[in-house]
Amino acid sequence: MQKISEFVPLAGRVRSVAGRSSAAKTRLFLLMAYLFLWVPDLDFLQLDLLHHRSIVTHSVLSALVLILLGWRAGAAPIAGALVGIAVHLSCDLRSPMVGYGQIWLPEPYQIPLGPFSYLWLAANAFLAFVWARRLAVRSLPTHMGACSRRRLGRLPRSHTAG
């Protein structure tokens, strides 16, 4: 198994918190996923500095800050935060990239990325999902953190598609 620190160097600082039950880790994961669904839109609070859909808030940067400041919280809440960010960015991919729909650079530039906004959102959503899965495998119970083909192959025929 590949170490998390090989994928994202800062993730090596995140550890699984001993003494927490699986239910507590799951609740923290779900709470952070819900809260971080809204984090990319915090740019509305700083419209004088950040344009809506700022390149700063619509990225995995907030999760990196969470790791730098709150890594003692454990891997499960950070994985949940990454899932929330990834879902938000994936949903933003569905809107047309014109006007406020584009990703924008912050002050003093406030220039849109135009069609590269799709690439920015897709790359950050993908990175967040992959990173969240690696952290979830590390911290959540096996049946929740990972879904491998080997495990799916053990399901009865009635549970498999096709």
PDB file of C-alpha atoms in Angstrom:
ATOM      1  CA  MET A   1       0.000   0.000   0.000  1.00  0.00           C
ATOM      2  CA  GLN A   2       1.250   3.427  -0.933  1.00  0.00           C
ATOM      3  CA  LYS A   3       1.924   5.881   1.890  1.00  0.00           C
ATOM      4  CA  ILE A   4      -0.244   8.971   2.019  1.00  0.00           C
ATOM      5  CA  SER A   5       2.858  11.125   2.343  1.00  0.00           C
ATOM      6  CA  GLU A   6       3.976   9.956  -1.103  1.00  0.00           C
ATOM      7  CA  PHE A   7       0.805  11.360  -2.630  1.00  0.00           C
ATOM      8  CA  VAL A   8       0.612  14.684  -0.814  1.00  0.00           C
ATOM      9  CA  PRO A   9       3.546  15.525   1.448  1.00  0.00           C
ATOM     10  CA  LEU A  10       1.479  17.394   4.045  1.00  0.00           C
ATOM     11  CA  ALA A  11      -0.899  14.463   4.444  1.00  0.00           C
ATOM     12  CA  GLY A  12       1.878  12.565   6.164  1.00  0.00           C
ATOM     13  CA  ARG A  13       1.328  14.857   9.164  1.00  0.00           C
ATOM     14  CA  VAL A  14      -2.283  13.696   9.487  1.00  0.00           C
ATOM     15  CA  ARG A  15      -2.727  10.780  11.805  1.00  0.00           C
ATOM     16  CA  SER A  16      -5.510   8.542  12.848  1.00  0.00           C
ATOM     17  CA  VAL A  17      -6.605   9.595  16.315  1.00  0.00           C
ATOM     18  CA  ALA A  18      -6.443   6.698  18.741  1.00  0.00           C
ATOM     19  CA  GLY A  19      -9.297   6.125  21.120  1.00  0.00           C
ATOM     20  CA  ARG A  20     -12.068   7.372  18.843  1.00  0.00           C
ATOM     21  CA  SER A  21     -14.745   4.874  17.995  1.00  0.00           C
ATOM     22  CA  SER A  22     -15.695   4.124  14.407  1.00  0.00           C
ATOM     23  CA  ALA A  23     -19.042   5.835  14.980  1.00  0.00           C
ATOM     24  CA  ALA A  24     -17.330   9.003  16.243  1.00  0.00           C
ATOM     25  CA  LYS A  25     -14.982   9.054  13.259  1.00  0.00           C
ATOM     26  CA  THR A  26     -17.919   8.567  10.903  1.00  0.00           C
ATOM     27  CA  ARG A  27     -19.892  11.392  12.521  1.00  0.00           C
ATOM     28  CA  LEU A  28     -16.882  13.724  12.272  1.00  0.00           C
ATOM     29  CA  PHE A  29     -16.401  12.718   8.635  1.00  0.00           C
ATOM     30  CA  LEU A  30     -20.057  13.479   7.783  1.00  0.00           C
ATOM     31  CA  LEU A  31     -20.122  16.736   9.767  1.00  0.00           C
ATOM     32  CA  MET A  32     -17.001  18.045   8.034  1.00  0.00           C
ATOM     33  CA  ALA A  33     -18.280  16.939   4.624  1.00  0.00           C
ATOM     34  CA  TYR A  34     -21.463  18.942   5.222  1.00  0.00           C
ATOM     35  CA  LEU A  35     -19.655  22.017   6.575  1.00  0.00           C
ATOM     36  CA  PHE A  36     -17.079  22.074   3.797  1.00  0.00           C
ATOM     37  CA  LEU A  37     -19.778  21.942   1.129  1.00  0.00           C
ATOM     38  CA  TRP A  38     -20.132  25.656   1.869  1.00  0.00           C
ATOM     39  CA  VAL A  39     -16.472  26.635   2.314  1.00  0.00           C
ATOM     40  CA  PRO A  40     -15.776  27.472  -1.363  1.00  0.00           C
ATOM     41  CA  ASP A  41     -18.530  30.086  -1.242  1.00  0.00           C
ATOM     42  CA  LEU A  42     -16.892  31.971   1.623  1.00  0.00           C
ATOM     43  CA  ASP A  43     -15.622  34.285  -1.104  1.00  0.00           C
ATOM     44  CA  PHE A  44     -19.000  36.023  -0.855  1.00  0.00           C
ATOM     45  CA  LEU A  45     -17.850  37.416   2.505  1.00  0.00           C
ATOM     46  CA  GLN A  46     -14.781  39.069   0.956  1.00  0.00           C
ATOM     47  CA  LEU A  47     -16.041  40.316  -2.404  1.00  0.00           C
ATOM     48  CA  ASP A  48     -13.784  43.381  -2.211  1.00  0.00           C
ATOM     49  CA  LEU A  49     -10.698  41.081  -2.202  1.00  0.00           C
ATOM     50  CA  LEU A  50     -12.001  37.910  -3.775  1.00  0.00           C
ATOM     51  CA  HIS A  51     -14.323  37.611  -6.725  1.00  0.00           C
ATOM     52  CA  HIS A  52     -17.080  34.987  -6.526  1.00  0.00           C
ATOM     53  CA  ARG A  53     -15.521  31.648  -7.491  1.00  0.00           C
ATOM     54  CA  SER A  54     -12.102  32.829  -6.508  1.00  0.00           C
ATOM     55  CA  ILE A  55      -9.166  30.599  -7.382  1.00  0.00           C
ATOM     56  CA  VAL A  56      -8.287  30.745  -3.664  1.00  0.00           C
ATOM     57  CA  THR A  57     -11.565  29.386  -2.296  1.00  0.00           C
ATOM     58  CA  HIS A  58     -12.452  27.059  -5.177  1.00  0.00           C
ATOM     59  CA  SER A  59      -9.500  24.750  -4.680  1.00  0.00           C
ATOM     60  CA  VAL A  60      -8.133  22.274  -2.143  1.00  0.00           C
ATOM     61  CA  LEU A  61      -6.294  25.145  -0.443  1.00  0.00           C
ATOM     62  CA  SER A  62      -8.790  25.255   2.445  1.00  0.00           C
ATOM     63  CA  ALA A  63      -8.093  21.578   3.150  1.00  0.00           C
ATOM     64  CA  LEU A  64      -4.363  22.280   3.127  1.00  0.00           C
ATOM     65  CA  VAL A  65      -4.929  25.043   5.670  1.00  0.00           C
ATOM     66  CA  LEU A  66      -6.979  22.607   7.745  1.00  0.00           C
ATOM     67  CA  ILE A  67      -4.091  20.147   7.701  1.00  0.00           C
ATOM     68  CA  LEU A  68      -1.558  22.808   8.652  1.00  0.00           C
ATOM     69  CA  LEU A  69      -3.675  24.206  11.491  1.00  0.00           C
ATOM     70  CA  GLY A  70      -5.730  21.265  12.667  1.00  0.00           C
ATOM     71  CA  TRP A  71      -3.924  18.092  11.797  1.00  0.00           C
ATOM     72  CA  ARG A  72      -4.399  16.746  15.321  1.00  0.00           C
ATOM     73  CA  ALA A  73      -8.111  16.368  14.588  1.00  0.00           C
ATOM     74  CA  GLY A  74      -7.280  13.241  12.657  1.00  0.00           C
ATOM     75  CA  ALA A  75      -7.682  11.933   9.156  1.00  0.00           C
ATOM     76  CA  ALA A  76     -11.444  11.272   9.209  1.00  0.00           C
ATOM     77  CA  PRO A  77     -12.576  14.923   9.545  1.00  0.00           C
ATOM     78  CA  ILE A  78     -10.043  16.063   6.960  1.00  0.00           C
ATOM     79  CA  ALA A  79     -11.247  13.357   4.566  1.00  0.00           C
ATOM     80  CA  GLY A  80     -14.801  14.608   5.130  1.00  0.00           C
ATOM     81  CA  ALA A  81     -13.730  18.188   4.434  1.00  0.00           C
ATOM     82  CA  LEU A  82     -12.119  17.084   1.179  1.00  0.00           C
ATOM     83  CA  VAL A  83     -15.276  15.243   0.148  1.00  0.00           C
ATOM     84  CA  GLY A  84     -17.341  18.375   0.816  1.00  0.00           C
ATOM     85  CA  ILE A  85     -14.979  20.514  -1.262  1.00  0.00           C
ATOM     86  CA  ALA A  86     -14.883  17.939  -4.064  1.00  0.00           C
ATOM     87  CA  VAL A  87     -18.675  17.733  -4.249  1.00  0.00           C
ATOM     88  CA  HIS A  88     -18.985  21.527  -4.357  1.00  0.00           C
ATOM     89  CA  LEU A  89     -16.378  21.865  -7.104  1.00  0.00           C
ATOM     90  CA  SER A  90     -17.950  19.012  -9.083  1.00  0.00           C
ATOM     91  CA  CYS A  91     -21.321  20.734  -8.932  1.00  0.00           C
ATOM     92  CA  ASP A  92     -19.747  24.011 -10.052  1.00  0.00           C
ATOM     93  CA  LEU A  93     -18.482  22.201 -13.151  1.00  0.00           C
ATOM     94  CA  ARG A  94     -22.094  21.943 -14.351  1.00  0.00           C
ATOM     95  CA  SER A  95     -22.579  25.696 -14.711  1.00  0.00           C
ATOM     96  CA  PRO A  96     -21.483  27.612 -17.806  1.00  0.00           C
ATOM     97  CA  MET A  97     -18.114  29.317 -17.453  1.00  0.00           C
ATOM     98  CA  VAL A  98     -19.217  32.867 -18.250  1.00  0.00           C
ATOM     99  CA  GLY A  99     -19.312  35.893 -15.957  1.00  0.00           C
ATOM    100  CA  TYR A 100     -19.526  34.881 -12.300  1.00  0.00           C
ATOM    101  CA  GLY A 101     -19.429  31.202 -13.285  1.00  0.00           C
ATOM    102  CA  GLN A 102     -15.717  31.364 -14.110  1.00  0.00           C
ATOM    103  CA  ILE A 103     -12.809  30.961 -11.732  1.00  0.00           C
ATOM    104  CA  TRP A 104     -11.256  34.347 -10.950  1.00  0.00           C
ATOM    105  CA  LEU A 105      -7.861  35.475  -9.736  1.00  0.00           C
ATOM    106  CA  PRO A 106      -7.928  37.580  -6.521  1.00  0.00           C
ATOM    107  CA  GLU A 107      -7.089  41.280  -6.147  1.00  0.00           C
ATOM    108  CA  PRO A 108      -5.331  43.180  -7.629  1.00  0.00           C
ATOM    109  CA  TYR A 109      -5.926  41.233 -10.843  1.00  0.00           C
ATOM    110  CA  GLN A 110      -9.495  39.882 -10.719  1.00  0.00           C
ATOM    111  CA  ILE A 111      -9.084  38.264 -14.126  1.00  0.00           C
ATOM    112  CA  PRO A 112     -11.180  35.207 -15.058  1.00  0.00           C
ATOM    113  CA  LEU A 113      -9.573  31.954 -16.207  1.00  0.00           C
ATOM    114  CA  GLY A 114     -12.198  31.594 -18.944  1.00  0.00           C
ATOM    115  CA  PRO A 115     -12.390  28.071 -20.410  1.00  0.00           C
ATOM    116  CA  PHE A 116      -9.496  27.003 -18.157  1.00  0.00           C
ATOM    117  CA  SER A 117     -11.994  27.267 -15.289  1.00  0.00           C
ATOM    118  CA  TYR A 118     -13.287  23.800 -16.221  1.00  0.00           C
ATOM    119  CA  LEU A 119      -9.771  22.406 -15.984  1.00  0.00           C
ATOM    120  CA  TRP A 120      -9.136  24.104 -12.635  1.00  0.00           C
ATOM    121  CA  LEU A 121     -12.371  22.843 -11.087  1.00  0.00           C
ATOM    122  CA  ALA A 122     -11.994  19.312 -12.473  1.00  0.00           C
ATOM    123  CA  ALA A 123      -8.382  18.970 -11.360  1.00  0.00           C
ATOM    124  CA  ASN A 124      -9.102  20.223  -7.845  1.00  0.00           C
ATOM    125  CA  ALA A 125     -12.241  18.083  -7.472  1.00  0.00           C
ATOM    126  CA  PHE A 126     -10.328  15.007  -8.637  1.00  0.00           C
ATOM    127  CA  LEU A 127      -7.410  15.757  -6.302  1.00  0.00           C
ATOM    128  CA  ALA A 128      -9.795  16.242  -3.377  1.00  0.00           C
ATOM    129  CA  PHE A 129     -11.625  12.949  -4.058  1.00  0.00           C
ATOM    130  CA  VAL A 130      -8.402  10.950  -4.419  1.00  0.00           C
ATOM    131  CA  TRP A 131      -6.856  12.546  -1.363  1.00  0.00           C
ATOM    132  CA  ALA A 132     -10.062  12.012   0.662  1.00  0.00           C
ATOM    133  CA  ARG A 133     -10.129   8.338  -0.276  1.00  0.00           C
ATOM    134  CA  ARG A 134      -6.537   7.858   0.834  1.00  0.00           C
ATOM    135  CA  LEU A 135      -7.251   9.526   4.161  1.00  0.00           C
ATOM    136  CA  ALA A 136     -10.521   7.604   4.596  1.00  0.00           C
ATOM    137  CA  VAL A 137      -8.754   4.291   4.017  1.00  0.00           C
ATOM    138  CA  ARG A 138      -6.339   5.286   6.748  1.00  0.00           C
ATOM    139  CA  SER A 139      -8.889   6.374   9.338  1.00  0.00           C
ATOM    140  CA  LEU A 140     -12.337   4.856   8.769  1.00  0.00           C
ATOM    141  CA  PRO A 141     -13.369   1.225   9.194  1.00  0.00           C
ATOM    142  CA  THR A 142     -12.441  -0.945   6.220  1.00  0.00           C
ATOM    143  CA  HIS A 143     -16.000  -1.342   4.946  1.00  0.00           C
ATOM    144  CA  MET A 144     -16.419   2.442   4.815  1.00  0.00           C
ATOM    145  CA  GLY A 145     -12.981   3.693   3.836  1.00  0.00           C
ATOM    146  CA  ALA A 146     -12.290   1.468   0.861  1.00  0.00           C
ATOM    147  CA  CYS A 147     -14.217  -0.279  -1.830  1.00  0.00           C
ATOM    148  CA  SER A 148     -11.981  -2.629  -3.740  1.00  0.00           C
ATOM    149  CA  ARG A 149     -12.775  -4.948  -6.623  1.00  0.00           C
ATOM    150  CA  ARG A 150     -11.567  -7.880  -4.540  1.00  0.00           C
ATOM    151  CA  ARG A 151     -14.212  -7.137  -1.940  1.00  0.00           C
ATOM    152  CA  LEU A 152     -16.917  -6.574  -4.575  1.00  0.00           C
ATOM    153  CA  GLY A 153     -15.979  -9.906  -6.142  1.00  0.00           C
ATOM    154  CA  ARG A 154     -17.008 -11.637  -2.885  1.00  0.00           C
ATOM    155  CA  LEU A 155     -20.583 -10.338  -3.025  1.00  0.00           C
ATOM    156  CA  PRO A 156     -23.313 -12.766  -4.030  1.00  0.00           C
ATOM    157  CA  ARG A 157     -24.389 -12.585  -7.653  1.00  0.00           C
ATOM    158  CA  SER A 158     -27.618 -10.740  -6.777  1.00  0.00           C
ATOM    159  CA  HIS A 159     -25.584  -7.744  -5.505  1.00  0.00           C
ATOM    160  CA  THR A 160     -23.423  -7.223  -8.558  1.00  0.00           C
ATOM    161  CA  ALA A 161     -24.420  -5.234 -11.622  1.00  0.00           C
ATOM    162  CA  GLY A 162     -24.754  -7.119 -14.888  1.00  0.00           C
TER     163      GLY A 162
END
